[in-house]
Amino acid sequence: MTRATGDLAPPAQPYEYLARVYDRWTAENDYGAWCDFIEEEWRAGPLDVREVLELCCGTGTVLERLAGRGYACTGLDRSSAMLERAREKLGGRAPLIRAELPDVPAEGPFDSVLCVFDSVNYLCDEAGLRETLRSAARVLRPGGTFVFDVNSPRKLRDVFGSSHYGDDLEDFAYVWRNRFDPDTSCCDFLISLFVRSPDGTFTRHEERHRQRAYERPHLEALARAAGFAGVAVYDDYTRRPVGPETLRETWVLSKAVEA
């Protein structure tokens, strides 16, 4: 790697710089399998799902796949940099809204709301999670579903834990340092990102991220208090039940059908 240049600025907001390399970084995610699972849930439900809202849509990969399957999609994200990438990818096929959870300024109603790739873990304030669940329920039609996933407590505590790792992917490299605090159930991530410039040098950027681990009984209680009548939890976008070794929990919350 050619040496990094320039003074290091204070850590940026999450995804301010990661947006530049996010799709390459997450290329191994099986987005197709995630969308297949979501569609199976929709087909099993009472609605003919057509209108979908994705919270924390990022660079729009899931939106792009679902729009390609014929769904009318809307995306919401707090990061302007990520939404810029999504606009490039979607080419106007889905409205995009810049907003930060728990604020969901979308008209609705929607047949389903999504929030994939552990975005819910970023809601470290329980009040924010509670309001996000209520917002999702508010914009859903009766019988609609809120499908999301979270990193399990085991993953944040034991896999990420207090560890560090990194990789060199030629045009960018990163070092990821983690620290889990059992008192807050939060894991702090300091990500040092090195991005290649046209002249071959690398510029270093830093971002701080934080995720909170939520135990399943607690999260289920919050979901039911927000107005969801049905709660199902699976192991990582499969039909396997969650267990002690689960690293990613996939939640399917159902809003009651009106009598």
Tab-separated table of C-alpha atoms in Angstrom:
chain	number	residue	atom	x	y	z
A	1	MET	CA	0.000	0.000	0.000
A	2	THR	CA	1.243	3.484	-0.856
A	3	ARG	CA	1.571	5.633	2.234
A	4	ALA	CA	-1.402	7.565	3.575
A	5	THR	CA	-1.262	11.327	3.325
A	6	GLY	CA	-2.759	14.333	5.040
A	7	ASP	CA	-3.741	15.164	8.604
A	8	LEU	CA	-6.381	13.004	10.237
A	9	ALA	CA	-9.634	14.874	10.845
A	10	PRO	CA	-11.911	14.083	13.800
A	11	PRO	CA	-14.002	10.896	13.313
A	12	ALA	CA	-16.816	11.430	10.834
A	13	GLN	CA	-20.492	10.571	11.092
A	14	PRO	CA	-21.287	6.922	10.326
A	15	TYR	CA	-21.162	6.166	6.587
A	16	GLU	CA	-19.875	9.587	5.550
A	17	TYR	CA	-16.804	7.939	4.012
A	18	LEU	CA	-17.854	4.290	4.046
A	19	ALA	CA	-20.498	5.190	1.457
A	20	ARG	CA	-17.720	5.411	-1.144
A	21	VAL	CA	-16.783	1.742	-0.757
A	22	TYR	CA	-19.887	0.305	0.905
A	23	ASP	CA	-21.112	-1.832	-1.988
A	24	ARG	CA	-17.724	-3.486	-2.435
A	25	TRP	CA	-17.387	-3.961	1.308
A	26	THR	CA	-20.759	-5.721	1.539
A	27	ALA	CA	-20.527	-7.621	-1.762
A	28	GLU	CA	-20.638	-10.979	0.051
A	29	ASN	CA	-24.036	-10.258	1.611
A	30	ASP	CA	-26.651	-12.575	0.117
A	31	TYR	CA	-29.176	-9.844	-0.637
A	32	GLY	CA	-31.003	-12.144	-3.042
A	33	ALA	CA	-31.663	-14.684	-0.292
A	34	TRP	CA	-32.814	-11.915	2.026
A	35	CYS	CA	-35.302	-10.692	-0.584
A	36	ASP	CA	-36.472	-14.264	-1.253
A	37	PHE	CA	-37.207	-14.734	2.459
A	38	ILE	CA	-39.062	-11.427	2.621
A	39	GLU	CA	-41.173	-12.310	-0.420
A	40	GLU	CA	-42.069	-15.674	1.141
A	41	GLU	CA	-43.327	-13.829	4.216
A	42	TRP	CA	-45.391	-11.516	2.043
A	43	ARG	CA	-46.948	-14.376	0.101
A	44	ALA	CA	-47.892	-16.089	3.361
A	45	GLY	CA	-49.609	-12.961	4.715
A	46	PRO	CA	-53.081	-11.536	4.175
A	47	LEU	CA	-52.036	-8.670	1.848
A	48	ASP	CA	-51.129	-8.508	-1.801
A	49	VAL	CA	-47.916	-6.628	-1.088
A	50	ARG	CA	-47.145	-3.884	-3.588
A	51	GLU	CA	-46.010	-0.807	-1.640
A	52	VAL	CA	-42.870	-1.136	0.469
A	53	LEU	CA	-40.917	1.267	2.683
A	54	GLU	CA	-37.306	0.484	3.557
A	55	LEU	CA	-35.862	2.232	6.610
A	56	CYS	CA	-32.082	2.766	6.636
A	57	CYS	CA	-31.973	1.865	2.951
A	58	GLY	CA	-28.291	2.734	2.565
A	59	THR	CA	-27.031	2.600	-1.013
A	60	GLY	CA	-30.312	1.093	-2.207
A	61	THR	CA	-29.264	-2.495	-2.960
A	62	VAL	CA	-32.418	-4.061	-1.498
A	63	LEU	CA	-34.597	-1.342	-3.032
A	64	GLU	CA	-33.035	-2.024	-6.417
A	65	ARG	CA	-33.743	-5.751	-6.173
A	66	LEU	CA	-37.324	-5.310	-4.998
A	67	ALA	CA	-38.070	-2.637	-7.594
A	68	GLY	CA	-36.754	-5.075	-10.176
A	69	ARG	CA	-39.268	-7.620	-8.908
A	70	GLY	CA	-42.119	-5.189	-9.495
A	71	TYR	CA	-42.664	-3.589	-6.084
A	72	ALA	CA	-43.315	0.123	-5.552
A	73	CYS	CA	-40.533	1.037	-3.144
A	74	THR	CA	-39.649	4.061	-1.035
A	75	GLY	CA	-36.357	4.418	0.829
A	76	LEU	CA	-35.350	6.400	3.913
A	77	ASP	CA	-31.875	6.981	5.345
A	78	ARG	CA	-30.092	9.545	7.525
A	79	SER	CA	-26.885	9.585	5.456
A	80	SER	CA	-26.751	11.964	2.514
A	81	ALA	CA	-23.691	10.138	1.185
A	82	MET	CA	-25.486	6.782	1.190
A	83	LEU	CA	-28.602	8.277	-0.426
A	84	GLU	CA	-26.457	9.790	-3.169
A	85	ARG	CA	-25.214	6.293	-4.034
A	86	ALA	CA	-28.776	4.995	-3.914
A	87	ARG	CA	-29.950	7.654	-6.373
A	88	GLU	CA	-27.184	6.686	-8.779
A	89	LYS	CA	-28.169	3.029	-8.508
A	90	LEU	CA	-31.939	3.413	-8.699
A	91	GLY	CA	-32.164	6.060	-11.387
A	92	GLY	CA	-35.430	7.506	-10.067
A	93	ARG	CA	-37.200	4.164	-9.657
A	94	ALA	CA	-37.868	4.788	-5.950
A	95	PRO	CA	-38.498	7.981	-3.948
A	96	LEU	CA	-35.775	8.560	-1.360
A	97	ILE	CA	-36.221	10.456	1.906
A	98	ARG	CA	-33.486	11.825	4.130
A	99	ALA	CA	-34.542	11.381	7.741
A	100	GLU	CA	-33.175	9.959	10.968
A	101	LEU	CA	-35.042	7.360	12.984
A	102	PRO	CA	-37.322	7.408	14.867
A	103	ASP	CA	-38.654	10.106	12.507
A	104	VAL	CA	-40.440	8.440	9.581
A	105	PRO	CA	-41.858	11.274	7.448
A	106	ALA	CA	-43.464	8.995	4.870
A	107	GLU	CA	-47.114	9.264	3.908
A	108	GLY	CA	-48.045	5.608	3.587
A	109	PRO	CA	-49.846	3.463	4.118
A	110	PHE	CA	-47.452	0.688	3.115
A	111	ASP	CA	-48.000	-3.037	2.860
A	112	SER	CA	-44.613	-3.744	4.422
A	113	VAL	CA	-41.765	-1.922	6.126
A	114	LEU	CA	-38.199	-3.251	6.029
A	115	CYS	CA	-35.006	-2.460	7.920
A	116	VAL	CA	-32.186	-4.846	7.023
A	117	PHE	CA	-28.512	-5.411	7.851
A	118	ASP	CA	-28.600	-4.710	11.610
A	119	SER	CA	-29.650	-1.079	11.258
A	120	VAL	CA	-31.989	-1.463	14.249
A	121	ASN	CA	-28.945	-2.091	16.472
A	122	TYR	CA	-27.922	1.526	15.858
A	123	LEU	CA	-30.926	2.595	17.953
A	124	CYS	CA	-28.992	2.574	21.210
A	125	ASP	CA	-31.579	4.661	23.049
A	126	GLU	CA	-34.524	2.470	24.004
A	127	ALA	CA	-36.895	5.404	23.565
A	128	GLY	CA	-35.689	5.745	19.972
A	129	LEU	CA	-36.307	2.062	19.297
A	130	ARG	CA	-39.748	2.268	20.882
A	131	GLU	CA	-40.699	5.232	18.706
A	132	THR	CA	-39.297	3.590	15.584
A	133	LEU	CA	-41.481	0.547	16.183
A	134	ARG	CA	-44.474	2.805	16.671
A	135	SER	CA	-43.643	4.728	13.504
A	136	ALA	CA	-43.428	1.500	11.513
A	137	ALA	CA	-46.784	0.366	12.875
A	138	ARG	CA	-48.301	3.756	12.089
A	139	VAL	CA	-47.420	3.707	8.376
A	140	LEU	CA	-48.451	0.065	7.857
A	141	ARG	CA	-51.786	-1.070	6.560
A	142	PRO	CA	-53.676	-3.514	8.806
A	143	GLY	CA	-52.206	-6.930	8.140
A	144	GLY	CA	-48.874	-5.421	7.068
A	145	THR	CA	-45.470	-6.605	8.255
A	146	PHE	CA	-42.331	-5.006	9.617
A	147	VAL	CA	-39.349	-7.188	8.690
A	148	PHE	CA	-35.967	-6.348	10.184
A	149	ASP	CA	-32.839	-8.029	11.468
A	150	VAL	CA	-30.502	-7.410	14.381
A	151	ASN	CA	-27.066	-8.561	15.421
A	152	SER	CA	-27.691	-10.890	18.339
A	153	PRO	CA	-26.309	-10.207	21.813
A	154	ARG	CA	-23.919	-13.118	21.276
A	155	LYS	CA	-22.515	-11.543	18.125
A	156	LEU	CA	-21.976	-8.104	19.627
A	157	ARG	CA	-20.656	-9.476	22.920
A	158	ASP	CA	-18.622	-12.526	21.882
A	159	VAL	CA	-17.830	-12.213	18.167
A	160	PHE	CA	-17.223	-8.483	17.860
A	161	GLY	CA	-16.545	-8.052	21.571
A	162	SER	CA	-13.264	-6.318	22.279
A	163	SER	CA	-11.445	-7.264	19.101
A	164	HIS	CA	-9.811	-5.757	16.051
A	165	TYR	CA	-9.324	-6.857	12.467
A	166	GLY	CA	-8.833	-5.437	8.995
A	167	ASP	CA	-8.316	-6.129	5.322
A	168	ASP	CA	-6.658	-4.683	2.224
A	169	LEU	CA	-8.969	-4.671	-0.818
A	170	GLU	CA	-6.527	-2.921	-3.153
A	171	ASP	CA	-8.358	0.367	-3.759
A	172	PHE	CA	-9.253	0.658	-0.090
A	173	ALA	CA	-8.270	-0.908	3.208
A	174	TYR	CA	-9.642	-0.744	6.718
A	175	VAL	CA	-8.865	-1.429	10.351
A	176	TRP	CA	-11.876	-2.126	12.579
A	177	ARG	CA	-11.518	-1.896	16.365
A	178	ASN	CA	-14.349	-2.882	18.705
A	179	ARG	CA	-15.147	-2.551	22.389
A	180	PHE	CA	-18.222	-4.051	24.067
A	181	ASP	CA	-19.489	-2.522	27.317
A	182	PRO	CA	-21.573	-5.017	29.313
A	183	ASP	CA	-22.996	-2.215	31.464
A	184	THR	CA	-24.678	-0.537	28.475
A	185	SER	CA	-24.929	-3.605	26.178
A	186	CYS	CA	-23.334	-1.384	23.526
A	187	CYS	CA	-20.485	-2.153	21.175
A	188	ASP	CA	-18.392	0.774	19.945
A	189	PHE	CA	-16.615	0.489	16.598
A	190	LEU	CA	-13.746	2.708	15.489
A	191	ILE	CA	-13.216	2.222	11.760
A	192	SER	CA	-10.078	3.544	10.078
A	193	LEU	CA	-10.611	3.621	6.327
A	194	PHE	CA	-7.834	4.123	3.772
A	195	VAL	CA	-9.107	5.089	0.310
A	196	ARG	CA	-6.893	5.211	-2.781
A	197	SER	CA	-6.656	8.556	-4.588
A	198	PRO	CA	-6.123	8.885	-8.351
A	199	ASP	CA	-2.405	9.581	-7.757
A	200	GLY	CA	-2.013	6.245	-5.970
A	201	THR	CA	-1.763	7.591	-2.438
A	202	PHE	CA	-4.245	6.661	0.275
A	203	THR	CA	-6.268	9.062	2.394
A	204	ARG	CA	-7.174	7.992	5.909
A	205	HIS	CA	-10.615	8.625	7.385
A	206	GLU	CA	-12.139	7.538	10.677
A	207	GLU	CA	-15.735	6.845	11.640
A	208	ARG	CA	-17.248	5.874	14.977
A	209	HIS	CA	-20.241	3.537	15.056
A	210	ARG	CA	-22.209	2.184	17.992
A	211	GLN	CA	-24.690	-0.684	18.205
A	212	ARG	CA	-26.748	-1.953	21.106
A	213	ALA	CA	-27.608	-5.569	21.842
A	214	TYR	CA	-31.263	-6.266	22.650
A	215	GLU	CA	-32.362	-9.466	24.350
A	216	ARG	CA	-35.251	-11.160	22.562
A	217	PRO	CA	-37.838	-10.973	25.393
A	218	HIS	CA	-37.176	-7.259	25.777
A	219	LEU	CA	-37.423	-6.573	22.057
A	220	GLU	CA	-40.612	-8.614	21.757
A	221	ALA	CA	-42.195	-6.671	24.618
A	222	LEU	CA	-41.359	-3.383	22.876
A	223	ALA	CA	-42.816	-4.676	19.598
A	224	ARG	CA	-46.092	-5.715	21.189
A	225	ALA	CA	-46.341	-2.431	23.085
A	226	ALA	CA	-45.948	-0.630	19.740
A	227	GLY	CA	-49.060	-2.365	18.414
A	228	PHE	CA	-47.780	-5.481	16.662
A	229	ALA	CA	-49.977	-8.512	17.229
A	230	GLY	CA	-47.719	-11.127	15.659
A	231	VAL	CA	-44.043	-11.699	16.422
A	232	ALA	CA	-41.832	-14.331	14.766
A	233	VAL	CA	-38.040	-14.574	15.010
A	234	TYR	CA	-35.768	-16.661	12.767
A	235	ASP	CA	-32.085	-17.383	12.335
A	236	ASP	CA	-30.618	-15.154	9.623
A	237	TYR	CA	-33.297	-15.084	6.900
A	238	THR	CA	-34.018	-18.811	7.121
A	239	ARG	CA	-36.809	-20.863	8.684
A	240	ARG	CA	-34.448	-22.119	11.362
A	241	PRO	CA	-35.476	-21.123	14.895
A	242	VAL	CA	-33.174	-18.809	16.791
A	243	GLY	CA	-30.874	-20.408	19.330
A	244	PRO	CA	-27.802	-19.757	21.489
A	245	GLU	CA	-25.512	-19.744	18.440
A	246	THR	CA	-27.613	-17.339	16.357
A	247	LEU	CA	-25.610	-14.349	15.152
A	248	ARG	CA	-28.287	-12.538	13.135
A	249	GLU	CA	-31.943	-12.567	14.186
A	250	THR	CA	-34.600	-11.904	11.562
A	251	TRP	CA	-37.804	-10.489	13.017
A	252	VAL	CA	-41.217	-10.483	11.356
A	253	LEU	CA	-43.772	-8.288	13.123
A	254	SER	CA	-47.388	-8.317	11.967
A	255	LYS	CA	-49.970	-5.607	12.392
A	256	ALA	CA	-53.408	-6.959	13.232
A	257	VAL	CA	-55.988	-7.236	10.468
A	258	GLU	CA	-58.998	-5.050	11.141
A	259	ALA	CA	-62.182	-6.948	11.967
